[in-house]
CSV table of C-alpha atoms in Angstrom, one decimal:
chain,number,residue,atom,x,y,z
A,1,MET,CA,-77.5,-0.2,-34.3
A,2,SER,CA,-74.1,-0.7,-32.7
A,3,GLN,CA,-73.8,-2.5,-29.3
A,4,LYS,CA,-73.2,0.9,-27.7
A,5,GLN,CA,-76.4,2.4,-29.2
A,6,LEU,CA,-78.4,-0.7,-28.2
A,7,LYS,CA,-77.4,-0.4,-24.6
A,8,GLU,CA,-78.1,3.3,-24.6
A,9,ALA,CA,-81.6,2.8,-26.0
A,10,PHE,CA,-82.1,0.0,-23.5
A,11,ILE,CA,-81.8,2.5,-20.5
A,12,SER,CA,-83.5,5.5,-22.2
A,13,ASN,CA,-87.0,6.9,-22.5
A,14,LEU,CA,-88.4,5.2,-19.4
A,15,ASN,CA,-91.1,6.4,-17.0
A,16,GLY,CA,-90.4,4.9,-13.6
A,17,THR,CA,-92.8,3.0,-11.4
A,18,SER,CA,-95.4,3.8,-8.7
A,19,LEU,CA,-94.7,5.2,-5.2
A,20,LEU,CA,-96.4,2.2,-3.6
A,21,GLU,CA,-94.1,-0.3,-5.4
A,22,ILE,CA,-91.0,1.7,-4.3
A,23,SER,CA,-92.3,1.8,-0.7
A,24,ALA,CA,-92.9,-2.0,-0.7
A,25,GLY,CA,-89.3,-2.5,-2.0
A,26,LEU,CA,-87.9,-0.3,0.7
A,27,SER,CA,-89.3,-2.6,3.4
A,28,LEU,CA,-87.1,-5.4,2.2
A,29,PRO,CA,-83.7,-4.3,3.5
A,30,PRO,CA,-85.0,-3.8,7.1
A,31,LEU,CA,-86.8,-7.1,7.0
A,32,CYS,CA,-83.6,-8.8,5.8
A,33,LEU,CA,-81.7,-7.1,8.6
A,34,LEU,CA,-84.4,-8.2,11.1
A,35,CYS,CA,-84.3,-11.8,9.8
A,36,ARG,CA,-80.6,-12.1,10.0
A,37,GLY,CA,-80.6,-10.7,13.6
A,38,LEU,CA,-83.3,-13.2,14.7
A,39,LEU,CA,-81.5,-16.1,13.1
A,40,LEU,CA,-78.3,-15.1,15.1
A,41,ILE,CA,-80.3,-14.9,18.3
A,42,LEU,CA,-81.9,-18.3,17.6
A,43,TYR,CA,-78.5,-19.8,17.0
A,44,HIS,CA,-77.3,-18.4,20.3
A,45,LEU,CA,-80.3,-19.7,22.1
A,46,HIS,CA,-79.7,-23.3,20.8
A,47,HIS,CA,-75.9,-23.4,21.0
A,48,GLY,CA,-75.2,-20.9,23.8
A,49,LYS,CA,-72.7,-19.0,21.8
A,50,PRO,CA,-72.6,-16.7,18.7
A,51,VAL,CA,-71.6,-17.7,15.2
A,52,SER,CA,-67.8,-17.5,15.4
A,53,CYS,CA,-66.6,-18.9,12.1
A,54,ARG,CA,-66.0,-16.0,9.7
A,55,LYS,CA,-66.7,-17.9,6.5
A,56,TYR,CA,-70.1,-19.0,7.9
A,57,SER,CA,-70.8,-15.4,9.1
A,58,LEU,CA,-70.0,-14.0,5.6
A,59,LEU,CA,-72.2,-16.6,3.9
A,60,LEU,CA,-75.1,-16.0,6.2
A,61,ASP,CA,-74.8,-12.2,5.8
A,62,PHE,CA,-74.7,-12.4,2.0
A,63,LEU,CA,-77.5,-14.9,1.7
A,64,VAL,CA,-79.8,-13.0,4.1
A,65,LEU,CA,-78.8,-9.4,3.6
A,66,VAL,CA,-77.9,-9.2,-0.1
A,67,SER,CA,-79.3,-12.2,-2.1
A,68,PRO,CA,-83.0,-11.4,-1.4
A,69,LEU,CA,-82.5,-8.0,-2.9
A,70,LEU,CA,-80.9,-9.4,-6.1
A,71,PHE,CA,-83.9,-11.7,-6.6
A,72,SER,CA,-86.5,-9.0,-5.7
A,73,CYS,CA,-85.2,-6.7,-8.4
A,74,THR,CA,-85.0,-9.3,-11.1
A,75,VAL,CA,-87.0,-12.6,-11.4
A,76,LEU,CA,-89.2,-11.9,-8.3
A,77,SER,CA,-90.1,-8.4,-9.2
A,78,PRO,CA,-93.6,-9.4,-10.5
A,79,ILE,CA,-94.4,-10.5,-6.9
A,80,ILE,CA,-92.6,-7.6,-5.1
A,81,PHE,CA,-95.7,-6.9,-3.0
A,82,PHE,CA,-95.8,-10.4,-1.6
A,83,ILE,CA,-92.1,-10.7,-0.7
A,84,PRO,CA,-92.3,-8.3,2.4
A,85,VAL,CA,-95.3,-10.3,3.6
A,86,ILE,CA,-93.3,-13.6,3.3
A,87,LEU,CA,-90.3,-12.2,5.1
A,88,ALA,CA,-92.4,-10.6,7.8
A,89,ALA,CA,-94.1,-13.9,8.4
A,90,PHE,CA,-90.8,-15.7,8.5
A,91,CYS,CA,-89.5,-13.2,11.1
A,92,ALA,CA,-92.6,-13.6,13.2
A,93,GLY,CA,-92.2,-17.3,13.2
A,94,ILE,CA,-88.6,-17.1,14.4
A,95,PHE,CA,-89.5,-14.6,17.1
A,96,SER,CA,-92.4,-16.8,18.2
A,97,LYS,CA,-90.0,-19.8,18.5
A,98,ILE,CA,-87.5,-17.7,20.6
A,99,TYR,CA,-90.2,-16.3,22.9
A,100,SER,CA,-92.0,-19.6,23.4
A,101,ARG,CA,-88.7,-21.2,24.5
A,102,ARG,CA,-87.8,-18.4,26.9
A,103,LYS,CA,-91.3,-18.0,28.3
A,104,ARG,CA,-90.9,-21.1,30.4
A,105,GLU,CA,-87.8,-19.5,32.1
A,106,LEU,CA,-89.2,-16.0,32.6
A,107,ARG,CA,-91.2,-15.4,35.7
A,108,ALA,CA,-92.6,-12.0,34.6
A,109,PRO,CA,-95.7,-11.5,32.4
A,110,PHE,CA,-95.4,-10.1,28.9
A,111,GLY,CA,-96.7,-6.7,30.0
A,112,GLN,CA,-93.9,-6.3,32.5
A,113,ILE,CA,-91.3,-7.4,29.9
A,114,VAL,CA,-92.6,-4.7,27.6
A,115,GLU,CA,-92.5,-2.1,30.4
A,116,GLU,CA,-88.9,-2.9,31.3
A,117,PHE,CA,-88.0,-3.0,27.6
A,118,GLN,CA,-89.2,0.6,27.2
A,119,LYS,CA,-87.0,1.6,30.2
A,120,ALA,CA,-83.9,-0.1,28.9
A,121,ARG,CA,-81.1,2.3,28.1
A,122,LEU,CA,-79.3,2.2,24.8
A,123,ASP,CA,-75.7,3.1,24.0
A,124,PRO,CA,-76.0,6.8,23.1
A,125,GLU,CA,-72.6,6.8,21.2
A,126,CYS,CA,-73.9,4.8,18.2
A,127,ILE,CA,-77.1,4.9,16.2
A,128,PRO,CA,-76.8,1.7,14.0
A,129,ALA,CA,-79.7,2.7,11.7
A,130,ILE,CA,-77.7,5.5,10.3
A,131,THR,CA,-74.8,3.3,9.3
A,132,VAL,CA,-77.0,0.5,8.1
A,133,PHE,CA,-79.0,3.1,6.0
A,134,ARG,CA,-75.8,4.3,4.3
A,135,VAL,CA,-74.4,0.8,3.7
A,136,TYR,CA,-77.7,-0.5,2.2
A,137,VAL,CA,-78.0,2.6,-0.1
A,138,ASN,CA,-74.5,1.6,-1.3
A,139,VAL,CA,-75.4,-2.0,-1.7
A,140,LEU,CA,-78.7,-1.3,-3.6
A,141,THR,CA,-77.0,1.1,-5.9
A,142,SER,CA,-74.2,-1.3,-6.6
A,143,ILE,CA,-76.8,-4.0,-7.5
A,144,SER,CA,-78.8,-1.6,-9.7
A,145,ILE,CA,-76.0,-0.2,-11.8
A,146,LEU,CA,-75.2,-3.6,-13.2
A,147,ALA,CA,-78.6,-5.2,-13.0
A,148,VAL,CA,-80.1,-2.4,-15.1
A,149,ASP,CA,-78.2,-3.6,-18.1
A,150,PHE,CA,-79.9,-7.0,-18.0
A,151,PRO,CA,-83.4,-7.7,-19.3
A,152,GLN,CA,-84.5,-9.3,-16.0
A,153,TYR,CA,-84.2,-5.9,-14.3
A,154,PRO,CA,-87.7,-4.2,-14.8
A,155,ARG,CA,-87.5,-1.2,-17.0
A,156,ARG,CA,-89.8,0.6,-14.6
A,157,TYR,CA,-87.1,0.4,-11.9
A,158,ALA,CA,-84.5,2.2,-14.1
A,159,LYS,CA,-84.0,6.0,-14.2
A,160,ALA,CA,-86.9,7.9,-15.7
A,161,GLU,CA,-86.1,10.0,-18.8
A,162,THR,CA,-87.9,13.3,-17.8
A,163,TYR,CA,-90.7,12.7,-15.3
A,164,GLY,CA,-91.3,9.6,-13.1
A,165,THR,CA,-90.2,7.8,-10.0
A,166,GLY,CA,-87.7,5.0,-10.8
A,167,VAL,CA,-85.9,3.0,-8.1
A,168,MET,CA,-82.6,4.3,-9.5
A,169,ASP,CA,-83.9,7.9,-9.4
A,170,LEU,CA,-84.3,7.4,-5.6
A,171,GLY,CA,-80.9,6.0,-5.3
A,172,VAL,CA,-79.0,9.2,-6.3
A,173,GLY,CA,-81.1,11.2,-3.8
A,174,ALA,CA,-80.6,8.7,-1.1
A,175,PHE,CA,-76.8,8.9,-1.6
A,176,ILE,CA,-77.0,12.7,-0.9
A,177,PHE,CA,-79.2,12.0,2.1
A,178,GLY,CA,-76.8,9.4,3.6
A,179,ASN,CA,-73.8,11.6,3.1
A,180,ALA,CA,-75.5,14.5,4.9
A,181,LEU,CA,-76.4,12.4,7.9
A,182,VAL,CA,-72.7,12.0,8.8
A,183,CYS,CA,-71.2,15.3,7.5
A,184,PRO,CA,-68.8,17.3,9.8
A,185,GLU,CA,-71.6,19.8,10.7
A,186,VAL,CA,-73.7,17.0,12.1
A,187,ARG,CA,-70.9,15.1,13.9
A,188,GLN,CA,-69.5,18.3,15.5
A,189,GLN,CA,-70.2,18.3,19.3
A,190,PRO,CA,-72.9,20.9,20.1
A,191,HIS,CA,-70.9,22.7,22.8
A,192,THR,CA,-67.5,22.9,20.9
A,193,THR,CA,-66.4,26.2,19.5
A,194,GLN,CA,-64.7,26.1,16.2
A,195,PRO,CA,-64.1,28.7,13.5
A,196,ARG,CA,-67.2,29.0,11.3
A,197,PHE,CA,-65.3,28.1,8.1
A,198,SER,CA,-63.3,25.1,9.6
A,199,SER,CA,-65.8,22.6,8.2
A,200,LEU,CA,-65.5,24.2,4.8
A,201,GLY,CA,-61.7,23.7,4.9
A,202,ARG,CA,-62.1,20.1,5.8
A,203,GLN,CA,-64.7,19.5,3.0
A,204,VAL,CA,-62.4,21.1,0.4
A,205,PHE,CA,-59.7,18.6,1.3
A,206,SER,CA,-62.1,15.6,1.6
A,207,VAL,CA,-63.8,16.0,-1.8
A,208,TRP,CA,-60.7,15.6,-3.9
A,209,PRO,CA,-61.2,11.8,-4.2
A,210,LEU,CA,-64.7,12.4,-5.5
A,211,ILE,CA,-63.4,14.9,-8.1
A,212,SER,CA,-60.6,12.5,-9.0
A,213,LEU,CA,-63.1,9.7,-9.5
A,214,GLY,CA,-65.3,11.9,-11.6
A,215,VAL,CA,-62.4,12.8,-13.9
A,216,GLY,CA,-61.3,9.2,-14.0
A,217,ARG,CA,-64.8,8.1,-14.9
A,218,LEU,CA,-65.1,10.8,-17.6
A,219,LEU,CA,-61.8,9.8,-19.2
A,220,SER,CA,-62.5,6.1,-19.1
A,221,VAL,CA,-66.0,6.3,-20.5
A,222,LYS,CA,-64.9,8.5,-23.4
A,223,SER,CA,-61.8,6.6,-24.2
A,224,ILE,CA,-63.5,3.2,-24.5
A,225,GLU,CA,-66.7,4.6,-25.9
A,226,TYR,CA,-68.7,3.1,-23.1
A,227,HIS,CA,-72.5,3.5,-23.3
A,228,GLU,CA,-73.9,6.4,-21.4
A,229,HIS,CA,-77.2,8.1,-20.8
A,230,THR,CA,-76.5,11.7,-21.9
A,231,SER,CA,-79.7,13.2,-20.6
A,232,GLU,CA,-78.9,11.9,-17.1
A,233,TYR,CA,-76.2,14.5,-16.2
A,234,GLY,CA,-74.8,15.7,-19.5
A,235,VAL,CA,-71.9,15.0,-21.8
A,236,HIS,CA,-69.0,15.6,-19.3
A,237,TRP,CA,-70.8,15.6,-15.9
A,238,ASN,CA,-71.3,12.6,-13.6
A,239,PHE,CA,-72.6,11.9,-10.1
A,240,PHE,CA,-69.1,12.1,-8.5
A,241,PHE,CA,-68.9,15.8,-9.5
A,242,THR,CA,-72.4,16.3,-8.1
A,243,LEU,CA,-71.5,14.8,-4.8
A,244,ALA,CA,-68.3,16.9,-4.5
A,245,LEU,CA,-70.0,20.2,-5.5
A,246,VAL,CA,-73.0,19.7,-3.2
A,247,ARG,CA,-70.8,19.0,-0.2
A,248,LEU,CA,-68.7,22.1,-0.8
A,249,ALA,CA,-71.7,24.3,-1.4
A,250,ALA,CA,-73.5,23.0,1.7
A,251,SER,CA,-70.4,23.6,3.9
A,252,LEU,CA,-70.3,27.2,2.6
A,253,LEU,CA,-74.0,27.8,3.4
A,254,LEU,CA,-73.7,26.2,6.8
A,255,ALA,CA,-70.8,28.4,7.6
A,256,VAL,CA,-72.9,31.4,6.9
A,257,PHE,CA,-76.3,30.3,8.3
A,258,PRO,CA,-76.9,28.5,11.6
A,259,LYS,CA,-76.9,24.7,11.0
A,260,GLY,CA,-79.9,24.5,13.3
A,261,ARG,CA,-81.9,26.3,10.7
A,262,ALA,CA,-80.6,24.2,7.7
A,263,TRP,CA,-84.2,23.1,6.9
A,264,LEU,CA,-85.2,26.8,6.3
A,265,VAL,CA,-82.3,27.3,3.9
A,266,ALA,CA,-83.3,24.0,2.2
A,267,VAL,CA,-86.9,25.0,1.8
A,268,ALA,CA,-86.0,28.5,0.5
A,269,LEU,CA,-83.6,27.0,-2.0
A,270,ALA,CA,-86.0,24.3,-3.3
A,271,VAL,CA,-88.9,26.7,-3.6
A,272,LEU,CA,-86.9,29.4,-5.3
A,273,TYR,CA,-85.5,26.9,-7.8
A,274,GLN,CA,-89.0,25.6,-8.5
A,275,LEU,CA,-90.2,29.1,-9.1
A,276,LEU,CA,-87.5,29.6,-11.6
A,277,LEU,CA,-88.4,26.4,-13.4
A,278,SER,CA,-92.1,27.3,-13.5
A,279,THR,CA,-91.9,31.0,-14.4
A,280,THR,CA,-88.8,31.3,-16.6
A,281,PRO,CA,-87.4,29.4,-19.7
A,282,LEU,CA,-85.1,27.5,-17.4
A,283,LYS,CA,-87.2,24.3,-17.7
A,284,ALA,CA,-87.2,24.4,-21.4
A,285,PHE,CA,-83.5,25.0,-21.5
A,286,ILE,CA,-82.8,21.9,-19.3
A,287,LEU,CA,-85.1,19.7,-21.3
A,288,HIS,CA,-84.5,20.9,-24.9
A,289,GLY,CA,-81.3,22.9,-24.9
A,290,SER,CA,-80.6,26.5,-25.8
A,291,ASP,CA,-81.9,26.1,-29.4
A,292,GLY,CA,-84.9,23.9,-28.5
A,293,ARG,CA,-83.5,21.0,-30.4
A,294,ASP,CA,-81.5,19.3,-27.6
A,295,SER,CA,-78.2,20.9,-28.6
A,296,ARG,CA,-75.1,20.2,-26.7
A,297,LEU,CA,-73.0,23.2,-27.7
A,298,GLY,CA,-70.8,24.8,-25.0
A,299,PHE,CA,-70.1,23.5,-21.5
A,300,LEU,CA,-73.3,24.7,-19.9
A,301,ASP,CA,-75.5,23.5,-22.7
A,302,ALA,CA,-73.7,20.1,-22.8
A,303,ASN,CA,-74.0,19.5,-19.0
A,304,ARG,CA,-77.2,21.5,-18.2
A,305,GLU,CA,-78.9,18.6,-16.3
A,306,GLY,CA,-75.9,18.0,-14.0
A,307,LEU,CA,-75.1,21.6,-13.3
A,308,LEU,CA,-78.7,22.9,-12.7
A,309,SER,CA,-79.9,19.9,-10.7
A,310,LEU,CA,-77.2,20.9,-8.2
A,311,PHE,CA,-79.8,23.3,-6.6
A,312,GLY,CA,-82.2,20.5,-5.9
A,313,TYR,CA,-79.6,18.1,-4.6
A,314,LEU,CA,-78.2,20.9,-2.4
A,315,ALA,CA,-81.7,21.4,-0.9
A,316,ILE,CA,-81.9,17.6,-0.1
A,317,TYR,CA,-78.5,17.7,1.5
A,318,LEU,CA,-79.3,20.7,3.8
A,319,ALA,CA,-82.7,19.1,4.8
A,320,SER,CA,-80.8,15.9,5.6
A,321,VAL,CA,-78.4,17.8,7.8
A,322,GLN,CA,-81.4,18.8,9.8
A,323,VAL,CA,-82.5,15.2,10.1
A,324,GLY,CA,-79.0,14.2,11.2
A,325,LEU,CA,-78.9,16.8,13.9
A,326,TRP,CA,-82.4,15.7,15.1
A,327,LEU,CA,-81.3,12.1,15.3
A,328,LEU,CA,-78.3,12.9,17.4
A,329,GLN,CA,-80.3,14.6,20.1
A,330,PRO,CA,-79.8,12.8,23.4
A,331,ARG,CA,-82.1,9.8,23.7
A,332,SER,CA,-80.8,7.2,26.1
A,333,SER,CA,-83.9,4.9,26.5
A,334,VAL,CA,-86.0,2.8,24.3
A,335,ARG,CA,-89.0,5.0,25.2
A,336,GLY,CA,-87.1,8.0,23.8
A,337,TRP,CA,-86.5,6.3,20.5
A,338,LEU,CA,-90.2,5.2,20.3
A,339,GLY,CA,-91.0,8.8,20.6
A,340,ALA,CA,-88.5,9.6,17.8
A,341,LEU,CA,-90.3,7.1,15.6
A,342,ARG,CA,-93.6,8.9,16.2
A,343,GLY,CA,-91.8,12.1,15.2
A,344,LEU,CA,-90.5,10.5,12.0
A,345,ALA,CA,-94.0,9.2,11.2
A,346,LEU,CA,-95.5,12.7,11.5
A,347,ALA,CA,-92.7,14.2,9.4
A,348,LEU,CA,-93.3,11.4,6.8
A,349,LEU,CA,-97.0,12.2,6.7
A,350,ALA,CA,-96.4,15.9,6.2
A,351,LEU,CA,-93.9,15.1,3.3
A,352,TRP,CA,-96.4,12.8,1.6
A,353,VAL,CA,-99.1,15.5,1.8
A,354,LEU,CA,-96.6,18.0,0.5
A,355,LEU,CA,-95.6,15.7,-2.4
A,356,GLN,CA,-99.2,15.3,-3.5
A,357,LEU,CA,-99.6,19.1,-3.4
A,358,CYS,CA,-96.4,19.7,-5.3
A,359,GLN,CA,-97.3,17.2,-8.1
A,360,ALA,CA,-100.8,18.7,-8.4
A,361,CYS,CA,-99.8,22.4,-8.3
A,362,THR,CA,-96.4,22.4,-10.0
A,363,GLU,CA,-95.2,19.3,-11.9
A,364,PRO,CA,-94.4,15.6,-11.4
A,365,VAL,CA,-91.2,14.2,-9.9
A,366,SER,CA,-88.2,14.8,-12.2
A,367,ARG,CA,-84.8,13.6,-11.3
A,368,ARG,CA,-83.4,15.2,-14.4
A,369,MET,CA,-84.3,18.7,-13.1
A,370,ALA,CA,-84.2,17.8,-9.3
A,371,ASN,CA,-87.4,19.9,-8.9
A,372,LEU,CA,-89.4,20.5,-5.7
A,373,SER,CA,-91.4,17.3,-6.2
A,374,PHE,CA,-88.2,15.3,-6.5
A,375,CYS,CA,-86.7,16.8,-3.4
A,376,THR,CA,-89.9,16.1,-1.4
A,377,TRP,CA,-90.1,12.5,-2.7
A,378,VAL,CA,-86.5,11.7,-1.9
A,379,LEU,CA,-86.8,13.0,1.6
A,380,ALA,CA,-90.1,11.2,2.2
A,381,HIS,CA,-88.8,7.8,1.1
A,382,CYS,CA,-85.4,8.2,2.9
A,383,LEU,CA,-87.2,8.9,6.1
A,384,LEU,CA,-89.4,5.9,5.5
A,385,LEU,CA,-86.4,3.6,5.0
A,386,LEU,CA,-84.6,5.2,8.0
A,387,GLY,CA,-87.8,4.6,10.1
A,388,PHE,CA,-88.0,1.0,9.0
A,389,PHE,CA,-84.3,0.5,10.1
A,390,LEU,CA,-85.0,2.1,13.5
A,391,LEU,CA,-88.0,-0.2,14.0
A,392,ALA,CA,-86.0,-3.3,13.1
A,393,ASP,CA,-83.3,-2.3,15.5
A,394,LEU,CA,-85.8,-1.9,18.4
A,395,ALA,CA,-87.4,-5.2,17.6
A,396,LEU,CA,-83.9,-6.8,17.8
A,397,VAL,CA,-83.2,-5.1,21.1
A,398,PHE,CA,-86.4,-6.5,22.5
A,399,THR,CA,-85.5,-10.0,21.3
A,400,LYS,CA,-81.9,-9.8,22.6
A,401,LEU,CA,-83.2,-8.9,26.0
A,402,LEU,CA,-85.1,-12.2,26.1
A,403,VAL,CA,-81.9,-14.2,25.5
A,404,LYS,CA,-79.1,-13.6,27.9
A,405,GLY,CA,-75.8,-12.9,26.1
A,406,ALA,CA,-77.2,-12.8,22.6
A,407,ARG,CA,-75.3,-10.6,20.3
A,408,VAL,CA,-76.2,-9.1,16.9
A,409,PRO,CA,-73.5,-7.1,15.0
A,410,TRP,CA,-74.6,-3.5,14.2
A,411,CYS,CA,-77.6,-3.6,16.6
A,412,TRP,CA,-78.0,-1.2,19.5
A,413,GLU,CA,-75.9,-1.9,22.5
A,414,VAL,CA,-78.0,-2.2,25.7
A,415,VAL,CA,-76.6,-0.9,29.0
A,416,GLN,CA,-77.9,-1.7,32.5
A,417,PRO,CA,-80.5,0.8,33.7
A,418,PRO,CA,-79.0,2.4,36.9
A,419,ASP,CA,-82.3,2.3,38.8
A,420,SER,CA,-83.1,-1.4,37.9
A,421,ARG,CA,-83.8,-3.8,40.7
A,422,LYS,CA,-84.4,-7.5,40.6
A,423,LYS,CA,-88.1,-8.4,41.0
A,424,HIS,CA,-89.4,-11.7,42.3
A,425,GLY,CA,-85.8,-12.9,42.5
A,426,VAL,CA,-85.1,-12.5,38.8
A,427,GLU,CA,-85.1,-9.7,36.3
A,428,ALA,CA,-88.0,-9.6,33.8
A,429,VAL,CA,-85.5,-9.2,31.0
A,430,GLN,CA,-81.8,-10.0,30.7
A,431,VAL,CA,-79.9,-6.8,30.3
A,432,GLY,CA,-76.2,-6.6,29.6
A,433,ARG,CA,-73.7,-4.8,27.4
A,434,GLN,CA,-73.5,-6.1,23.9
A,435,GLY,CA,-70.5,-5.8,21.6
A,436,LYS,CA,-71.5,-5.0,18.1
A,437,LEU,CA,-68.0,-5.3,16.7
A,438,SER,CA,-67.1,-8.6,18.6
A,439,GLN,CA,-68.5,-10.6,15.7
A,440,PRO,CA,-67.5,-10.5,12.0
A,441,CYS,CA,-70.1,-8.6,10.1
A,442,LEU,CA,-70.6,-7.7,6.4
A,443,ILE,CA,-72.2,-4.3,7.4
A,444,SER,CA,-69.0,-3.3,9.3
A,445,ALA,CA,-66.9,-4.5,6.4
A,446,ILE,CA,-68.7,-2.4,3.8
A,447,ASN,CA,-69.0,0.6,6.2
A,448,LYS,CA,-65.2,0.7,6.7
A,449,ASN,CA,-64.5,1.2,2.9
A,450,GLN,CA,-67.8,2.5,1.4
A,451,LEU,CA,-66.1,4.6,-1.3
A,452,LEU,CA,-63.9,1.7,-2.3
A,453,PHE,CA,-67.0,-0.6,-2.4
A,454,PHE,CA,-68.8,1.8,-4.7
A,455,LEU,CA,-65.7,2.3,-6.9
A,456,LEU,CA,-65.2,-1.5,-7.2
A,457,ALA,CA,-68.8,-1.9,-8.2
A,458,ASN,CA,-68.4,0.7,-11.0
A,459,VAL,CA,-65.2,-0.9,-12.3
A,460,MET,CA,-66.7,-4.4,-12.2
A,461,THR,CA,-69.9,-3.1,-13.9
A,462,GLY,CA,-67.8,-1.7,-16.7
A,463,ALA,CA,-65.9,-5.0,-17.1
A,464,VAL,CA,-69.0,-7.1,-17.2
A,465,ASN,CA,-70.6,-4.9,-19.8
A,466,ILE,CA,-67.5,-5.0,-22.0
A,467,LEU,CA,-67.1,-8.8,-21.7
A,468,ILE,CA,-70.8,-9.9,-21.8
A,469,ASP,CA,-73.8,-9.2,-24.0
A,470,THR,CA,-76.0,-8.3,-21.1
A,471,ILE,CA,-79.1,-7.3,-23.2
A,472,HIS,CA,-79.7,-10.9,-24.4
A,473,SER,CA,-78.8,-12.8,-21.3
A,474,LYS,CA,-81.0,-15.5,-19.9
A,475,ALA,CA,-82.4,-15.4,-16.3
A,476,ALA,CA,-80.2,-18.1,-14.8
A,477,PHE,CA,-77.1,-16.6,-16.3
A,478,THR,CA,-78.1,-13.1,-15.1
A,479,LEU,CA,-78.6,-14.3,-11.5
A,480,CYS,CA,-75.2,-16.1,-11.6
A,481,ILE,CA,-73.4,-13.0,-12.8
A,482,LEU,CA,-75.1,-10.7,-10.3
A,483,HIS,CA,-74.5,-13.0,-7.4
A,484,LEU,CA,-70.8,-13.5,-8.4
A,485,TYR,CA,-70.3,-9.7,-8.9
A,486,MET,CA,-71.8,-8.8,-5.5
A,487,PHE,CA,-70.2,-11.7,-3.6
A,488,LEU,CA,-66.7,-10.8,-5.0
A,489,ASN,CA,-67.2,-7.2,-4.0
A,490,CYS,CA,-68.4,-8.1,-0.5
A,491,LEU,CA,-65.6,-10.7,-0.1
A,492,ILE,CA,-63.0,-8.1,-0.8
A,493,MET,CA,-64.5,-5.7,1.8
A,494,TYR,CA,-64.7,-8.6,4.2
A,495,ILE,CA,-61.0,-9.5,3.8
A,496,LEU,CA,-60.0,-5.9,4.3
A,497,HIS,CA,-62.2,-5.7,7.4
A,498,ALA,CA,-60.7,-8.9,8.8
A,499,ARG,CA,-57.2,-7.4,8.3
A,500,ASN,CA,-58.4,-4.0,9.7
A,501,ILE,CA,-57.4,-2.2,6.5
A,502,VAL,CA,-59.2,1.1,5.8
A,503,LEU,CA,-58.3,2.5,2.4
A,504,LYS,CA,-58.9,6.2,3.3
A,505,PHE,CA,-56.0,8.6,3.3
A,506,TRP,CA,-57.8,12.0,2.9
């Protein structure tokens, strides 16, 4: 077999992993975020000032926010269930140290501190969890697209061939979910009156970079005979085309139907598509081609997975628009966001029950078809990750209130409650406005140029695969390459951020 055939076989005919293992893995990014925030607060407590050196800030962010994810999906994957426990215990230890040191200075009991924490008002103009979710989906995807070509990346994490739940299967759905959370229909002010098709016009203009990248990827892959998984999207299709078409189709539907009922359109679309898969030859066509022998004759036959899975991804996008609208409802206090977390937990429970019913009554999860089970699974796990980030943010808010002047980049800003009064000569918690952008931050850097970050990851992945025999690499070499690859990408984003350069002109 040629090197190209070896690499294609290396990422083909896989079956994914368990839902429990993916859920355990999803707890890692929020725990890393929480750990980094607590370390910054502890540093401020000891030194009376935040970390000001940019190179130390970048090194801390990379070592705490990115490096643990690289280890967890390679050499530490056999103990993936223990890593969240270790990180949680480490975070608990840091918090205990912070609280024990502040307890001597606080005159209020713990119950009063909790009560005033719930009344604390948060900056309504920014929900950090949404940005952090989108950034981490990008980071995790960038790690996986290169790591999957190395033997240390478990085969069960790679994309499943037909049925199954691989980590990378979730990644494509999470990208759709993250894009929908910040789409124009969600960000539009509720009381503004704009033409119904204004968003559609903006989306037509904004998707041309995705189409250009899709064409560029197609031409480069074919010209250098780069290895590709044909049954993933087809012969000519790729995920850039899927992103562009889904955004355009969603804008058209949301111009026709009220965006407040986007979830109804999503349910109708997903159910109708599943009925077609179950009651017509559509499923057989997707899996085996028009002649039943996996033919790739004609554009539709050659790209059947990419074209027909658009219905499932469109349903995910529309449902995610509804989530974005719900998240942007006015909630100014911590108590309001604790109520939102309860709402997320109920929605998550309902989706888990629905997922079990879908798999029992229809068919298992299939990214290749983007069936109803896949849509439900993606939404459930994305809500789980989003809920974890919200919880981590609130934990950091509570800790910041204990330490006057402590700042954590991309954590909620706290504003002084208007009805607060000093009790016993001192406030139970220290409340003050925090500046999330006053400190250098890797999350801000990636967020400013997310598309460029993903594009660079794809280009560097191709370069590594051309220059290195990834399949036969040793563990130490693999870890060095992955760390160098991610650090270089993060460093470029960090330099652009420091110079306030945003490469977006559409």
